PDB file of C-alpha atoms in Angstrom:
ATOM      1  CA  UNK P   1       0.344   0.003   0.651  1.00  0.00           C
ATOM      2  CA  UNK P   2       2.879   2.377   0.854  1.00  0.00           C
ATOM      3  CA  UNK P   3       4.727   2.376  -2.195  1.00  0.00           C
ATOM      4  CA  UNK P   4       1.186   1.949  -4.684  1.00  0.00           C
ATOM      5  CA  UNK P   5       0.089   5.529  -2.886  1.00  0.00           C
ATOM      6  CA  UNK P   6       3.517   7.134  -2.676  1.00  0.00           C
ATOM      7  CA  UNK P   7       4.136   6.370  -6.961  1.00  0.00           C
ATOM      8  CA  UNK P   8       0.138   7.572  -6.755  1.00  0.00           C
ATOM      9  CA  UNK P   9       1.121  10.542  -4.926  1.00  0.00           C
ATOM     10  CA  UNK P  10       4.184  11.533  -7.384  1.00  0.00           C
ATOM     11  CA  UNK P  11       1.826  11.158 -10.614  1.00  0.00           C
ATOM     12  CA  UNK P  12      -0.637  13.535  -9.177  1.00  0.00           C
ATOM     13  CA  UNK P  13       1.950  15.689  -8.371  1.00  0.00           C
ATOM     14  CA  UNK P  14       4.069  15.908 -11.190  1.00  0.00           C
ATOM     15  CA  UNK P  15       0.090  16.132 -12.980  1.00  0.00           C
ATOM     16  CA  UNK P  16      -0.856  19.054 -10.971  1.00  0.00           C
ATOM     17  CA  UNK P  17       2.959  20.442 -11.653  1.00  0.00           C
ATOM     18  CA  UNK P  18       2.303  21.005 -14.585  1.00  0.00           C
ATOM     19  CA  UNK P  19      -1.353  22.163 -14.361  1.00  0.00           C
ATOM     20  CA  UNK P  20      -0.583  25.014 -12.814  1.00  0.00           C
ATOM     21  CA  UNK P  21       1.766  25.981 -15.766  1.00  0.00           C
ATOM     22  CA  UNK P  22       0.202  25.223 -18.309  1.00  0.00           C
ATOM     23  CA  UNK P  23      -0.702  28.466 -20.467  1.00  0.00           C
ATOM     24  CA  UNK P  24      -4.457  26.700 -20.091  1.00  0.00           C
ATOM     25  CA  UNK P  25      -4.356  27.378 -16.227  1.00  0.00           C
ATOM     26  CA  UNK P  26      -3.301  31.105 -17.028  1.00  0.00           C
ATOM     27  CA  UNK P  27      -5.575  31.482 -19.606  1.00  0.00           C
ATOM     28  CA  UNK P  28      -8.898  30.587 -17.471  1.00  0.00           C
ATOM     29  CA  UNK P  29      -6.928  32.887 -14.775  1.00  0.00           C
ATOM     30  CA  UNK P  30      -7.237  35.648 -17.313  1.00  0.00           C
ATOM     31  CA  UNK P  31     -11.065  34.751 -18.485  1.00  0.00           C
ATOM     32  CA  UNK P  32     -11.850  34.581 -14.665  1.00  0.00           C
ATOM     33  CA  UNK P  33     -10.113  38.028 -13.209  1.00  0.00           C
ATOM     34  CA  UNK P  34     -12.029  39.536 -16.880  1.00  0.00           C
ATOM     35  CA  UNK P  35     -15.577  37.873 -15.565  1.00  0.00           C
ATOM     36  CA  UNK P  36     -16.083  40.870 -12.708  1.00  0.00           C
ATOM     37  CA  UNK P  37     -15.989  43.381 -15.448  1.00  0.00           C
ATOM     38  CA  UNK P  38     -18.937  42.390 -17.523  1.00  0.00           C
ATOM     39  CA  UNK P  39     -21.134  39.247 -15.312  1.00  0.00           C
ATOM     40  CA  UNK P  40     -23.400  37.568 -17.992  1.00  0.00           C
ATOM     41  CA  UNK P  41     -26.790  38.289 -16.714  1.00  0.00           C
ATOM     42  CA  UNK P  42     -29.477  36.392 -17.691  1.00  0.00           C
ATOM     43  CA  UNK P  43     -33.468  37.778 -17.263  1.00  0.00           C
ATOM     44  CA  UNK P  44     -33.721  35.766 -14.179  1.00  0.00           C
ATOM     45  CA  UNK P  45     -30.558  37.881 -12.182  1.00  0.00           C
ATOM     46  CA  UNK P  46     -33.328  40.613 -12.780  1.00  0.00           C
ATOM     47  CA  UNK P  47     -36.179  39.262 -10.146  1.00  0.00           C
ATOM     48  CA  UNK P  48     -36.052  39.409  -6.710  1.00  0.00           C
ATOM     49  CA  UNK P  49     -34.380  36.281  -4.935  1.00  0.00           C
ATOM     50  CA  UNK P  50     -37.084  35.543  -3.008  1.00  0.00           C
ATOM     51  CA  UNK P  51     -39.292  35.106  -6.185  1.00  0.00           C
ATOM     52  CA  UNK P  52     -36.551  33.048  -7.166  1.00  0.00           C
ATOM     53  CA  UNK P  53     -34.934  30.981  -4.953  1.00  0.00           C
ATOM     54  CA  UNK P  54     -37.714  28.309  -3.864  1.00  0.00           C
ATOM     55  CA  UNK P  55     -38.347  27.758  -7.506  1.00  0.00           C
ATOM     56  CA  UNK P  56     -34.453  26.972  -8.185  1.00  0.00           C
ATOM     57  CA  UNK P  57     -34.194  25.353  -4.353  1.00  0.00           C
ATOM     58  CA  UNK P  58     -37.578  23.283  -5.553  1.00  0.00           C
ATOM     59  CA  UNK P  59     -35.944  22.257  -8.962  1.00  0.00           C
ATOM     60  CA  UNK P  60     -32.749  20.702  -7.652  1.00  0.00           C
ATOM     61  CA  UNK P  61     -34.577  19.005  -4.837  1.00  0.00           C
ATOM     62  CA  UNK P  62     -36.683  17.751  -7.783  1.00  0.00           C
ATOM     63  CA  UNK P  63     -33.838  16.250  -9.619  1.00  0.00           C
ATOM     64  CA  UNK P  64     -32.789  14.673  -5.721  1.00  0.00           C
ATOM     65  CA  UNK P  65     -36.433  13.341  -5.644  1.00  0.00           C
ATOM     66  CA  UNK P  66     -35.999  11.687  -8.983  1.00  0.00           C
ATOM     67  CA  UNK P  67     -32.223  10.376  -8.555  1.00  0.00           C
ATOM     68  CA  UNK P  68     -33.601   9.025  -5.388  1.00  0.00           C
ATOM     69  CA  UNK P  69     -36.032   7.200  -6.782  1.00  0.00           C
ATOM     70  CA  UNK P  70     -34.492   5.287  -9.595  1.00  0.00           C
ATOM     71  CA  UNK P  71     -32.256   4.573  -7.213  1.00  0.00           C
ATOM     72  CA  UNK P  72     -34.719   2.492  -5.309  1.00  0.00           C
ATOM     73  CA  UNK P  73     -36.247   1.163  -8.250  1.00  0.00           C
ATOM     74  CA  UNK P  74     -32.024  -0.467  -9.520  1.00  0.00           C
ATOM     75  CA  UNK P  75     -31.579  -3.530  -9.092  1.00  0.00           C
ATOM     76  CA  UNK P  76     -28.392  -4.623  -6.240  1.00  0.00           C
ATOM     77  CA  UNK P  77     -24.979  -4.493  -8.518  1.00  0.00           C
ATOM     78  CA  UNK P  78     -23.429  -2.026 -10.389  1.00  0.00           C
ATOM     79  CA  UNK P  79     -26.362  -0.134 -11.851  1.00  0.00           C
ATOM     80  CA  UNK P  80     -27.404   0.458  -7.979  1.00  0.00           C
ATOM     81  CA  UNK P  81     -24.035   1.785  -7.118  1.00  0.00           C
ATOM     82  CA  UNK P  82     -24.423   4.450 -10.663  1.00  0.00           C
ATOM     83  CA  UNK P  83     -28.276   5.289  -9.666  1.00  0.00           C
ATOM     84  CA  UNK P  84     -26.878   6.370  -5.806  1.00  0.00           C
ATOM     85  CA  UNK P  85     -23.747   7.329  -7.171  1.00  0.00           C
ATOM     86  CA  UNK P  86     -25.641  10.196  -9.228  1.00  0.00           C
ATOM     87  CA  UNK P  87     -28.280  10.262  -6.785  1.00  0.00           C
ATOM     88  CA  UNK P  88     -25.177  11.123  -4.341  1.00  0.00           C
ATOM     89  CA  UNK P  89     -24.427  14.356  -7.283  1.00  0.00           C
ATOM     90  CA  UNK P  90     -27.950  16.257  -6.955  1.00  0.00           C
ATOM     91  CA  UNK P  91     -28.110  15.495  -3.017  1.00  0.00           C
ATOM     92  CA  UNK P  92     -24.375  18.084  -3.761  1.00  0.00           C
ATOM     93  CA  UNK P  93     -26.714  20.280  -6.243  1.00  0.00           C
ATOM     94  CA  UNK P  94     -30.062  20.468  -3.977  1.00  0.00           C
ATOM     95  CA  UNK P  95     -27.999  20.753  -0.822  1.00  0.00           C
ATOM     96  CA  UNK P  96     -26.197  23.203  -1.905  1.00  0.00           C
ATOM     97  CA  UNK P  97     -28.810  25.560  -3.520  1.00  0.00           C
ATOM     98  CA  UNK P  98     -30.595  25.285  -0.435  1.00  0.00           C
ATOM     99  CA  UNK P  99     -27.648  26.487   1.800  1.00  0.00           C
ATOM    100  CA  UNK P 100     -26.378  29.890  -0.681  1.00  0.00           C
ATOM    101  CA  UNK P 101     -30.564  30.798  -0.791  1.00  0.00           C
ATOM    102  CA  UNK P 102     -30.371  30.645   2.958  1.00  0.00           C
ATOM    103  CA  UNK P 103     -29.444  34.324   3.884  1.00  0.00           C
ATOM    104  CA  UNK P 104     -32.229  35.084   2.075  1.00  0.00           C
ATOM    105  CA  UNK P 105     -35.319  32.307   2.773  1.00  0.00           C
ATOM    106  CA  UNK P 106     -33.703  31.777   6.344  1.00  0.00           C
ATOM    107  CA  UNK P 107     -34.852  28.996   8.514  1.00  0.00           C
ATOM    108  CA  UNK P 108     -36.621  26.342   5.641  1.00  0.00           C
ATOM    109  CA  UNK P 109     -33.912  26.802   3.124  1.00  0.00           C
ATOM    110  CA  UNK P 110     -31.665  25.911   6.209  1.00  0.00           C
ATOM    111  CA  UNK P 111     -33.936  23.145   7.829  1.00  0.00           C
ATOM    112  CA  UNK P 112     -34.342  21.439   4.070  1.00  0.00           C
ATOM    113  CA  UNK P 113     -30.542  21.974   3.764  1.00  0.00           C
ATOM    114  CA  UNK P 114     -29.923  19.818   7.270  1.00  0.00           C
ATOM    115  CA  UNK P 115     -31.711  17.098   5.944  1.00  0.00           C
ATOM    116  CA  UNK P 116     -29.828  17.156   2.359  1.00  0.00           C
ATOM    117  CA  UNK P 117     -27.168  17.128   4.050  1.00  0.00           C
ATOM    118  CA  UNK P 118     -27.134  14.200   6.426  1.00  0.00           C
ATOM    119  CA  UNK P 119     -28.106  12.309   2.639  1.00  0.00           C
ATOM    120  CA  UNK P 120     -26.168  13.038   0.936  1.00  0.00           C
ATOM    121  CA  UNK P 121     -23.337  12.128   3.429  1.00  0.00           C
ATOM    122  CA  UNK P 122     -24.437   8.762   3.517  1.00  0.00           C
ATOM    123  CA  UNK P 123     -24.857   8.510  -0.352  1.00  0.00           C
ATOM    124  CA  UNK P 124     -21.018   9.434   0.290  1.00  0.00           C
ATOM    125  CA  UNK P 125     -20.285   7.054   2.937  1.00  0.00           C
ATOM    126  CA  UNK P 126     -22.459   4.497   0.241  1.00  0.00           C
ATOM    127  CA  UNK P 127     -19.483   5.771  -2.604  1.00  0.00           C
ATOM    128  CA  UNK P 128     -16.705   5.853  -1.042  1.00  0.00           C
ATOM    129  CA  UNK P 129     -17.083   2.181  -0.542  1.00  0.00           C
ATOM    130  CA  UNK P 130     -17.518   1.881  -3.927  1.00  0.00           C
ATOM    131  CA  UNK P 131     -13.897   3.221  -4.973  1.00  0.00           C
ATOM    132  CA  UNK P 132     -12.594   1.360  -1.946  1.00  0.00           C
ATOM    133  CA  UNK P 133     -13.674  -2.251  -3.220  1.00  0.00           C
ATOM    134  CA  UNK P 134     -12.695  -1.546  -6.469  1.00  0.00           C
ATOM    135  CA  UNK P 135      -9.120  -0.620  -5.639  1.00  0.00           C
ATOM    136  CA  UNK P 136      -9.168  -3.239  -2.846  1.00  0.00           C
ATOM    137  CA  UNK P 137      -9.874  -6.246  -5.952  1.00  0.00           C
ATOM    138  CA  UNK P 138      -6.955  -3.973  -7.826  1.00  0.00           C
ATOM    139  CA  UNK P 139      -4.547  -4.992  -5.107  1.00  0.00           C
ATOM    140  CA  UNK P 140      -5.601  -8.211  -4.277  1.00  0.00           C
ATOM    141  CA  UNK P 141      -5.283  -9.020  -8.257  1.00  0.00           C
ATOM    142  CA  UNK P 142      -2.097  -7.487  -8.519  1.00  0.00           C
ATOM    143  CA  UNK P 143      -0.704  -9.109  -5.237  1.00  0.00           C
ATOM    144  CA  UNK P 144      -1.788 -12.270  -6.461  1.00  0.00           C
ATOM    145  CA  UNK P 145       0.177 -12.436  -9.514  1.00  0.00           C
ATOM    146  CA  UNK P 146       3.417 -12.122  -8.340  1.00  0.00           C
ATOM    147  CA  UNK P 147       2.493 -14.531  -5.315  1.00  0.00           C
ATOM    148  CA  UNK P 148       1.049 -12.817  -2.472  1.00  0.00           C
ATOM    149  CA  UNK P 149      -1.659 -13.875  -0.307  1.00  0.00           C
ATOM    150  CA  UNK P 150      -5.117 -11.570  -1.022  1.00  0.00           C
ATOM    151  CA  UNK P 151      -6.678 -12.666   1.944  1.00  0.00           C
ATOM    152  CA  UNK P 152      -6.723  -9.633   3.565  1.00  0.00           C
ATOM    153  CA  UNK P 153      -7.455  -8.007   1.059  1.00  0.00           C
ATOM    154  CA  UNK P 154     -10.817 -10.275   0.560  1.00  0.00           C
ATOM    155  CA  UNK P 155     -11.693  -8.804   4.148  1.00  0.00           C
ATOM    156  CA  UNK P 156     -11.233  -6.002   3.807  1.00  0.00           C
ATOM    157  CA  UNK P 157     -13.103  -5.808   0.566  1.00  0.00           C
ATOM    158  CA  UNK P 158     -15.619  -7.774   3.069  1.00  0.00           C
ATOM    159  CA  UNK P 159     -16.315  -4.815   5.587  1.00  0.00           C
ATOM    160  CA  UNK P 160     -16.787  -2.268   2.632  1.00  0.00           C
ATOM    161  CA  UNK P 161     -19.237  -4.310   1.338  1.00  0.00           C
ATOM    162  CA  UNK P 162     -20.885  -4.749   4.530  1.00  0.00           C
ATOM    163  CA  UNK P 163     -20.249  -0.786   5.190  1.00  0.00           C
ATOM    164  CA  UNK P 164     -22.142   0.374   1.937  1.00  0.00           C
ATOM    165  CA  UNK P 165     -25.134  -2.080   3.575  1.00  0.00           C
ATOM    166  CA  UNK P 166     -25.285   0.089   5.952  1.00  0.00           C
ATOM    167  CA  UNK P 167     -25.491   3.490   4.721  1.00  0.00           C
ATOM    168  CA  UNK P 168     -28.013   2.364   2.333  1.00  0.00           C
ATOM    169  CA  UNK P 169     -29.611   0.777   5.356  1.00  0.00           C
ATOM    170  CA  UNK P 170     -29.800   4.276   7.099  1.00  0.00           C
ATOM    171  CA  UNK P 171     -30.233   5.609   3.740  1.00  0.00           C
ATOM    172  CA  UNK P 172     -34.123   5.055   3.938  1.00  0.00           C
ATOM    173  CA  UNK P 173     -34.815   6.708   6.883  1.00  0.00           C
ATOM    174  CA  UNK P 174     -32.970  10.044   6.070  1.00  0.00           C
ATOM    175  CA  UNK P 175     -34.990  10.709   2.875  1.00  0.00           C
ATOM    176  CA  UNK P 176     -37.827   9.657   4.062  1.00  0.00           C
ATOM    177  CA  UNK P 177     -37.055  12.547   6.638  1.00  0.00           C
ATOM    178  CA  UNK P 178     -35.929  15.086   4.001  1.00  0.00           C
ATOM    179  CA  UNK P 179     -38.797  14.151   1.927  1.00  0.00           C
ATOM    180  CA  UNK P 180     -41.401  15.377   3.992  1.00  0.00           C
ATOM    181  CA  UNK P 181     -43.555  18.107   3.164  1.00  0.00           C
ATOM    182  CA  UNK P 182     -42.991  20.613   5.648  1.00  0.00           C
ATOM    183  CA  UNK P 183     -38.993  20.887   4.853  1.00  0.00           C
ATOM    184  CA  UNK P 184     -39.633  21.711   0.736  1.00  0.00           C
ATOM    185  CA  UNK P 185     -43.409  22.812   0.184  1.00  0.00           C
ATOM    186  CA  UNK P 186     -41.529  25.780   0.021  1.00  0.00           C
ATOM    187  CA  UNK P 187     -40.149  25.260  -2.990  1.00  0.00           C
ATOM    188  CA  UNK P 188     -43.499  24.488  -4.996  1.00  0.00           C
ATOM    189  CA  UNK P 189     -42.469  21.198  -5.450  1.00  0.00           C
TER     190      UNK P 189
END
């Protein structure tokens, strides 16, 4: 593990140092510095925040709700893992939308963000397990090819699989709470 991570770290460090020195990165910085002088605003920018934000948060929340429904109806396996990861990304978007609306909309947005944060955390735990299990399979297979015993990786894999199951089990009641009307009714969804 130490050798593998040292090699990965070295490769990643080389890559990001090259990226920070690239002309593409400097062009991005120049574009960002010029952006504030001439912001490309849409018609929605002229709306009052209290009129616009509930719908924007509602759209993000609705996307999350649909993603969770898809995941719930997907059979166990890689397809479900992908569906739960998609739901995690939607949860992040919905949470950040609610958090961004909090200064204008107050307690309602804060309460919704808090409930979604719990859902997002559980989806994150699940995704961490998916990634860890893939990595453990790779380590076990490469170790086997050079004559190492992969038993420990198998045990670790089983622990990660259980962690994913635990996260999914906890997700159901967390989502039931987050999807109660009192938390999102104000969004119009």
